[in-house]
Coordinates of C-alpha atoms in Angstrom, one line a residue:
M1 CA 0.0 0.0 0.0
Q2 CA 1.1 3.5 -0.7
L3 CA 0.6 4.6 2.9
M4 CA 3.1 1.9 4.1
E5 CA 5.9 3.1 1.9
P6 CA 8.8 4.8 3.6
V7 CA 9.2 8.6 3.2
R8 CA 11.5 9.3 0.3
P9 CA 14.3 11.8 0.7
D10 CA 12.9 14.0 -2.1
Q11 CA 9.5 14.0 -0.4
F12 CA 11.0 15.0 2.9
A13 CA 13.2 17.7 1.2
A14 CA 10.0 19.3 -0.3
C15 CA 8.4 19.4 3.2
M16 CA 11.6 21.1 4.6
A17 CA 11.6 23.6 1.8
A18 CA 8.1 24.6 2.8
A19 CA 9.3 25.0 6.4
G20 CA 12.2 27.2 5.4
P21 CA 14.1 29.3 4.8
F22 CA 17.3 27.9 6.4
E23 CA 20.9 28.9 6.5
P24 CA 23.3 27.7 3.6
E25 CA 24.8 25.2 6.1
P26 CA 21.7 24.6 8.3
H27 CA 22.1 23.8 12.0
L28 CA 18.9 22.2 13.4
A29 CA 17.7 20.6 16.6
V30 CA 15.2 17.8 16.8
G31 CA 13.2 16.3 19.7
V32 CA 13.6 12.5 19.8
S33 CA 11.6 10.6 22.4
G34 CA 12.5 7.2 21.1
G35 CA 9.3 6.5 19.4
G36 CA 9.2 5.5 15.7
D37 CA 7.9 8.9 14.5
S38 CA 10.6 11.0 16.2
L39 CA 13.3 8.5 15.2
A40 CA 12.2 8.7 11.6
L41 CA 12.4 12.5 11.7
A42 CA 15.9 12.4 13.2
L43 CA 17.2 10.0 10.5
L44 CA 15.6 12.0 7.7
L45 CA 16.8 15.3 9.1
A46 CA 20.4 14.0 9.6
D47 CA 20.6 13.0 6.0
W48 CA 19.0 16.3 4.9
C49 CA 21.5 18.3 6.9
R50 CA 24.5 16.3 5.8
Q51 CA 23.6 16.8 2.1
R52 CA 23.7 20.6 2.7
G53 CA 26.9 20.6 4.8
G54 CA 24.9 21.3 8.0
R55 CA 24.6 19.7 11.4
L56 CA 21.9 18.1 13.6
L57 CA 21.5 18.0 17.3
A58 CA 19.1 15.4 18.7
L59 CA 17.5 16.2 22.1
T60 CA 15.8 13.7 24.4
V61 CA 13.8 14.8 27.5
D62 CA 14.0 12.4 30.4
H63 CA 10.7 13.2 31.9
G64 CA 11.1 10.9 34.9
L65 CA 7.4 10.0 34.9
R66 CA 8.1 6.3 34.5
P67 CA 10.9 4.3 36.1
E68 CA 12.2 3.2 32.7
S69 CA 12.4 6.8 31.2
G70 CA 16.1 7.1 32.0
Q71 CA 16.9 3.8 30.4
E72 CA 14.9 4.8 27.3
A73 CA 16.8 8.1 27.0
A74 CA 20.1 6.2 27.3
Q75 CA 18.9 3.9 24.5
V76 CA 18.2 6.9 22.3
A77 CA 21.6 8.3 23.0
A78 CA 23.2 4.9 21.9
W79 CA 21.1 4.9 18.7
M80 CA 22.1 8.5 17.9
R81 CA 25.8 7.6 18.6
D82 CA 25.6 4.7 16.2
R83 CA 24.2 7.0 13.5
R84 CA 26.8 9.7 14.2
I85 CA 24.2 12.2 15.3
D86 CA 25.1 14.6 18.1
H87 CA 22.8 14.0 21.1
Q88 CA 21.9 15.5 24.5
I89 CA 19.7 14.3 27.3
L90 CA 17.6 16.9 29.1
A91 CA 16.3 16.0 32.5
W92 CA 12.9 17.4 33.6
E93 CA 13.6 18.2 37.2
G94 CA 11.5 19.6 40.0
R95 CA 7.9 18.8 41.0
K96 CA 5.7 17.0 38.5
P97 CA 1.9 17.6 38.0
T98 CA -0.5 15.2 39.6
T99 CA -3.3 16.1 37.2
G100 CA -3.1 17.0 33.5
I101 CA 0.1 14.9 33.3
Q102 CA 0.3 14.7 29.6
A103 CA -0.3 18.4 29.0
G104 CA 2.2 19.3 31.7
A105 CA 4.8 17.0 30.2
R106 CA 4.3 18.5 26.8
T107 CA 4.8 22.0 28.1
A108 CA 7.9 21.1 30.0
R109 CA 9.3 19.1 27.1
L110 CA 8.9 22.0 24.7
R111 CA 10.4 24.5 27.1
L112 CA 13.5 22.2 27.7
L113 CA 13.9 21.6 24.0
A114 CA 13.6 25.3 23.0
E115 CA 16.0 26.3 25.8
A116 CA 18.6 23.7 24.8
A117 CA 18.4 24.7 21.1
A118 CA 18.8 28.4 21.9
A119 CA 21.7 27.7 24.2
Q120 CA 23.5 26.1 21.2
G121 CA 22.6 29.1 19.0
I122 CA 20.2 26.9 17.0
L123 CA 17.3 28.7 15.3
H124 CA 15.2 25.7 14.2
L125 CA 13.7 23.0 16.4
A126 CA 11.9 20.2 14.6
L127 CA 9.2 18.0 16.2
A128 CA 7.7 14.8 14.7
H129 CA 4.0 15.6 14.8
H130 CA 2.4 13.8 11.8
A131 CA -0.8 13.5 9.9
D132 CA -2.5 11.2 12.5
D133 CA -1.6 13.7 15.3
Q134 CA -3.0 16.5 13.2
A135 CA -6.3 14.7 12.6
E136 CA -6.7 13.7 16.2
T137 CA -6.0 17.4 17.2
A138 CA -8.8 18.6 14.9
L139 CA -11.2 15.9 16.2
L140 CA -10.5 16.7 19.8
R141 CA -11.0 20.4 19.2
Q142 CA -14.1 19.8 17.2
A143 CA -15.5 17.8 20.2
R144 CA -14.8 20.8 22.4
G145 CA -16.6 23.1 20.0
S146 CA -13.5 25.0 18.8
G147 CA -13.9 27.5 16.0
G148 CA -12.0 27.8 12.7
D149 CA -8.6 28.4 14.4
G150 CA -8.9 25.3 16.6
L151 CA -10.0 23.1 13.7
A152 CA -6.9 24.3 11.8
G153 CA -4.8 22.1 14.1
M154 CA -1.0 22.5 14.4
P155 CA 0.8 24.9 12.0
L156 CA 3.9 23.9 10.0
I157 CA 5.9 26.7 11.6
R158 CA 5.5 28.4 15.0
E159 CA 7.7 31.2 16.3
L160 CA 8.7 30.6 19.9
G161 CA 10.9 33.7 20.2
S162 CA 14.2 32.0 20.7
V163 CA 13.6 29.4 18.1
R164 CA 11.4 28.5 15.1
L165 CA 9.4 25.3 15.8
I166 CA 8.9 23.3 12.6
R167 CA 6.8 20.2 11.9
P168 CA 7.9 18.8 8.5
L169 CA 6.2 15.4 9.0
L170 CA 2.6 16.8 9.1
P171 CA 1.7 15.5 5.6
F172 CA 2.7 11.9 6.5
P173 CA 0.7 9.3 8.5
K174 CA 2.5 7.4 11.3
A175 CA 2.4 4.2 9.3
R176 CA 4.8 5.7 6.7
L177 CA 7.1 6.9 9.5
L178 CA 7.3 3.4 11.0
A179 CA 8.0 2.1 7.5
T180 CA 10.8 4.6 7.2
C181 CA 12.4 3.3 10.4
R182 CA 12.1 -0.3 9.2
G183 CA 13.6 0.6 5.9
L184 CA 16.6 2.1 7.6
G185 CA 17.0 -0.8 10.1
Q186 CA 16.0 1.3 13.1
T187 CA 14.0 -0.1 16.0
W188 CA 12.1 2.2 18.4
V189 CA 10.5 2.4 21.9
E190 CA 6.8 1.9 22.5
D191 CA 5.5 4.3 25.2
P192 CA 2.9 2.4 27.3
S193 CA 1.0 5.6 27.9
N194 CA 0.0 5.5 24.2
R195 CA -2.3 2.5 25.2
D196 CA -3.8 4.1 28.3
S197 CA -7.4 5.0 27.5
R198 CA -7.5 7.5 30.4
Y199 CA -5.9 9.9 28.0
A200 CA -8.1 11.7 25.6
R201 CA -6.0 11.0 22.5
V202 CA -5.8 7.3 23.3
A203 CA -9.5 7.0 23.9
L204 CA -10.2 8.7 20.6
R205 CA -7.8 6.5 18.8
Q206 CA -9.4 3.4 20.1
Q207 CA -12.8 4.6 18.6
G208 CA -11.3 4.2 15.1
P209 CA -12.3 7.7 13.9
D210 CA -12.1 8.8 10.2
T211 CA -8.7 10.4 10.5
D212 CA -8.3 10.9 6.7
S213 CA -11.4 13.2 6.5
A214 CA -10.3 15.0 9.7
F215 CA -6.8 15.6 8.3
Q216 CA -8.3 17.1 5.1
D217 CA -10.5 19.3 7.1
A218 CA -7.6 20.4 9.3
T219 CA -5.5 21.1 6.2
A220 CA -8.2 23.3 4.7
A221 CA -8.8 25.2 7.9
G222 CA -5.0 25.6 8.3
Q223 CA -4.7 27.2 4.9
A224 CA -7.6 29.6 5.6
R225 CA -5.9 30.5 8.9
A226 CA -2.6 31.1 7.2
M227 CA -4.2 33.4 4.6
L228 CA -5.9 35.4 7.4
D229 CA -2.7 35.7 9.4
Q230 CA -1.0 37.0 6.3
A231 CA -3.7 39.6 5.9
L232 CA -3.4 40.6 9.5
A233 CA 0.4 40.9 9.3
G234 CA -0.1 43.2 6.3
L235 CA -2.5 45.4 8.4
A236 CA 0.0 45.5 11.2
A237 CA 2.8 46.5 8.9
R238 CA 0.7 49.4 7.7
H239 CA -0.8 50.6 10.9
V240 CA 1.2 49.3 13.9
R241 CA 4.6 50.3 15.1
F242 CA 6.0 47.8 17.6
Q243 CA 8.5 49.0 20.1
P244 CA 11.3 47.0 21.7
E245 CA 10.1 47.9 25.2
G246 CA 6.9 45.9 24.7
W247 CA 4.3 48.5 23.5
A248 CA 2.9 49.7 20.2
M249 CA 1.5 52.7 18.4
L250 CA -1.7 52.2 16.4
S251 CA -2.7 54.6 13.6
A252 CA -6.4 55.7 13.5
G253 CA -6.7 54.3 10.0
I254 CA -6.4 50.8 11.4
V255 CA -10.2 50.8 12.2
S256 CA -11.4 51.5 8.6
D257 CA -8.7 49.4 7.0
A258 CA -9.2 46.3 9.1
A259 CA -13.0 46.1 8.5
G260 CA -14.3 42.7 9.6
M261 CA -10.9 41.5 10.7
G262 CA -10.7 44.2 13.4
P263 CA -11.5 42.1 16.5
R264 CA -9.1 39.3 15.4
L265 CA -6.4 41.9 14.8
L266 CA -7.0 43.5 18.2
T267 CA -6.9 40.1 19.9
S268 CA -3.5 39.5 18.4
L269 CA -2.3 42.9 19.5
L270 CA -3.5 42.4 23.1
R271 CA -1.8 39.0 23.3
A272 CA 1.5 40.5 22.0
I273 CA 1.5 43.4 24.4
G274 CA -0.1 41.7 27.4
G275 CA 2.0 38.5 27.1
A276 CA -1.1 36.3 27.8
A277 CA -1.0 32.6 27.1
Y278 CA -4.6 32.7 26.0
P279 CA -6.7 35.3 24.1
P280 CA -9.2 37.6 25.9
S281 CA -12.9 37.2 25.8
P282 CA -14.1 37.6 22.2
S283 CA -17.2 39.6 23.3
A284 CA -15.0 42.0 25.3
V285 CA -12.6 42.5 22.3
A286 CA -15.6 43.0 19.9
A287 CA -17.1 45.6 22.2
L288 CA -13.8 47.5 22.5
W289 CA -13.3 47.4 18.7
Q290 CA -16.8 48.9 18.2
R291 CA -15.9 51.7 20.6
M292 CA -12.7 52.4 18.8
A293 CA -14.5 52.5 15.5
A294 CA -17.1 55.0 16.9
D295 CA -14.7 57.3 18.7
V296 CA -10.9 57.7 18.1
R297 CA -10.7 59.2 21.6
T298 CA -11.6 55.8 23.1
G299 CA -9.4 54.5 26.0
A300 CA -9.7 51.3 27.9
T301 CA -8.0 48.5 29.9
L302 CA -8.4 44.9 28.7
A303 CA -6.3 41.7 29.0
G304 CA -3.6 43.3 31.1
C305 CA -3.2 46.1 28.6
R306 CA -4.0 49.8 28.5
L307 CA -5.2 51.5 25.4
A308 CA -4.7 55.3 25.4
A309 CA -5.8 57.8 22.7
T310 CA -3.0 59.9 21.2
A311 CA -2.8 62.3 18.3
G312 CA -3.6 60.2 15.2
G313 CA -4.4 56.9 16.9
W314 CA -3.7 54.9 20.0
Q315 CA -0.9 53.8 22.3
L316 CA -1.2 50.2 23.5
M317 CA 0.9 49.3 26.5
R318 CA 1.2 46.8 29.3
E319 CA -1.0 47.7 32.3
E320 CA 1.3 48.4 35.2
R321 CA -1.0 47.0 37.9
H322 CA -1.0 43.5 36.3
L323 CA 2.8 43.2 36.1
E324 CA 4.4 40.1 37.6
G325 CA 6.4 40.5 40.8
P326 CA 10.1 39.8 41.2
V327 CA 11.5 36.6 39.7
P328 CA 14.7 35.1 41.1
V329 CA 17.8 34.7 38.8
P330 CA 19.5 31.3 39.1
P331 CA 22.8 31.8 41.2
G332 CA 25.0 31.1 38.2
G333 CA 23.0 32.9 35.7
G334 CA 20.5 31.4 33.3
T335 CA 17.1 31.9 31.7
V336 CA 14.3 33.8 33.4
T337 CA 10.8 34.5 32.1
W338 CA 9.3 37.6 33.5
D339 CA 5.7 38.9 33.2
G340 CA 4.9 36.4 30.5
R341 CA 6.4 38.8 27.9
F342 CA 10.2 38.6 28.0
R343 CA 12.6 35.7 28.3
L344 CA 16.0 36.9 29.7
S345 CA 19.1 34.9 29.2
I346 CA 21.5 36.2 31.9
Q347 CA 25.2 35.5 31.7
G348 CA 27.3 36.2 34.7
T349 CA 27.2 35.2 38.3
M350 CA 24.6 37.1 40.4
Q351 CA 22.2 36.4 43.2
G352 CA 19.4 38.7 42.2
Q353 CA 16.1 39.0 40.6
V354 CA 14.2 40.4 37.6
Q355 CA 11.5 42.9 38.4
A356 CA 9.7 46.0 37.1
L357 CA 11.6 49.2 36.8
D358 CA 9.5 51.2 39.2
D359 CA 10.0 54.8 40.3
L360 CA 12.2 53.9 43.3
L361 CA 14.6 51.8 41.2
W362 CA 14.5 54.5 38.5
Q363 CA 15.7 57.0 41.0
R364 CA 18.6 54.8 42.0
A365 CA 19.5 54.1 38.4
T366 CA 19.6 57.8 37.5
A367 CA 21.7 58.5 40.6
L368 CA 24.2 56.1 39.2
E369 CA 23.9 57.3 35.7
P370 CA 22.4 60.8 35.3
A371 CA 22.4 60.5 31.5
L372 CA 19.5 58.0 31.8
R373 CA 17.2 60.9 32.5
R374 CA 17.5 61.8 28.8
A375 CA 16.2 58.4 27.7
P376 CA 13.2 58.9 25.4
L377 CA 11.0 56.6 27.4
A378 CA 7.7 57.7 29.0
A379 CA 7.3 56.8 32.6
A380 CA 4.3 54.7 31.9
I381 CA 6.3 52.5 29.5
R382 CA 9.5 52.5 31.7
R383 CA 7.6 51.1 34.7
T384 CA 6.7 48.0 32.6
C385 CA 10.3 47.2 31.6
P386 CA 12.4 44.6 33.4
V387 CA 15.5 45.5 35.5
L388 CA 18.1 43.2 37.1
T389 CA 18.7 43.9 40.8
E390 CA 20.8 42.3 43.5
R391 CA 20.1 43.1 47.2
D392 CA 18.0 46.1 46.0
E393 CA 20.9 47.5 44.0
I394 CA 20.5 48.1 40.2
C395 CA 22.7 45.8 38.1
A396 CA 21.3 46.2 34.6
I397 CA 18.5 47.8 32.6
P398 CA 18.7 45.8 29.3
H399 CA 16.3 48.0 27.3
L400 CA 18.4 51.1 28.0
G401 CA 21.7 49.4 27.6
F402 CA 22.7 50.2 31.1
N403 CA 25.1 48.0 33.2
R404 CA 26.7 49.1 36.5
A405 CA 30.4 49.9 35.9
D406 CA 31.4 47.2 38.5
R407 CA 29.2 44.6 36.8
A408 CA 30.8 44.8 33.3
T409 CA 30.9 41.0 33.0
L410 CA 27.1 40.8 33.3
S411 CA 25.0 40.6 30.1
C412 CA 21.4 40.0 29.4
Y413 CA 19.7 38.9 26.2
I414 CA 16.0 39.4 25.9
L415 CA 13.5 37.7 23.6
P416 CA 9.7 37.8 23.6
E417 CA 8.1 34.9 25.5
V418 CA 4.7 34.9 23.7
A419 CA 4.8 34.7 19.9
V420 CA 1.7 35.8 18.0
P421 CA 1.2 33.9 14.7
A422 CA 0.1 37.0 12.8
F423 CA 3.1 39.1 13.9
G424 CA 5.9 36.9 15.1
P425 CA 8.6 38.2 17.5
R426 CA 8.5 41.9 17.9
F427 CA 10.2 42.9 21.1
A428 CA 13.7 41.4 20.7
V429 CA 16.5 43.4 22.4
V430 CA 20.1 42.4 22.9
S431 CA 22.1 44.2 25.5
A432 CA 25.7 43.4 26.4
A433 CA 27.6 45.6 28.9
N434 CA 26.8 49.2 27.9
D435 CA 26.0 48.5 24.2
I436 CA 22.5 48.0 22.8
I437 CA 21.9 46.4 19.4

């Protein structure tokens, strides 16, 4: 049968072309759990990279949820070594969830994979979601009453801020991926949780649903979503000026130009500025959009954001009262997510925290460096920016390129934590010592 044939290199290359662009000598990371689908992706990717003079890093998360997980991760490492593929095991440490285990594991796995890829300077992270996964996602969302976006399933490309997440195997069913492993003489691990009917996907699978039809529906919905996102990105390019400190200026013409896409556009903007993991209430967004269309002087607060009327449009910024509190920095430096908006990669030893640049800290900063008073940054914006402190002393203000003279070895790289499909990363700032790029 056609569906049982291995994935050919030229077919895989076509899927990778759709997921590009890539560097001339691409350096990619791939998540490898040990299952047949992820192993097929790793082997196909390794060949694809080598043909282009590139490199592949395979990453395996040892989730520690089953006693045999460590042994399975070690087995994947041995397989990768035999195939001459660089490999790294990532341990999921700390407390594990007692409910929503699979969802919690997926979230932790993606975080660990993205952080490991970014630490190696890798821009592209590949995961092995396939056509069966896509169909099941669409069916599960349909059962929950999801709208068009939910039925579109998983996108081929998703911007995570530090890396691009790609899913080049979405067109292929799992049977072809297992056939690919068999054709290459590669065995795999069977996860027993894939047979546990307590999990929604397993229960759905056991019902024998029409996955072919669901996959076609998801593909059509995905194409419609991509076209709409492209239109929204065009609107944003014409009417929105994103600023690196995490706010934006909206021109008044956005209301008439957006027409029926207005609420969707506003939802994306609120997510980008507010850093929320989920969109705000559709009815609240629609009501605000109607007010903006009726009166350019409209102001409001919604989804952790503040909309303020200005000459010729609006200013959309983070609402100060909803900012996250201080977040500790690992003793030896590391990655810190603050306020759901920014991911800070801190290099240099410190025992401090990341917090909002409030008025008291601003006074201390300007006392150290009076030139900061000339920074073209409104107080309402400045108070929503992150600052690194240690024992109540200012260490660095990344967005203003400020580092204490006695902390010259400390540097901080900032990327957006929440990526909005229609816009992609917008608030990226790199600050090293007293330079800002």
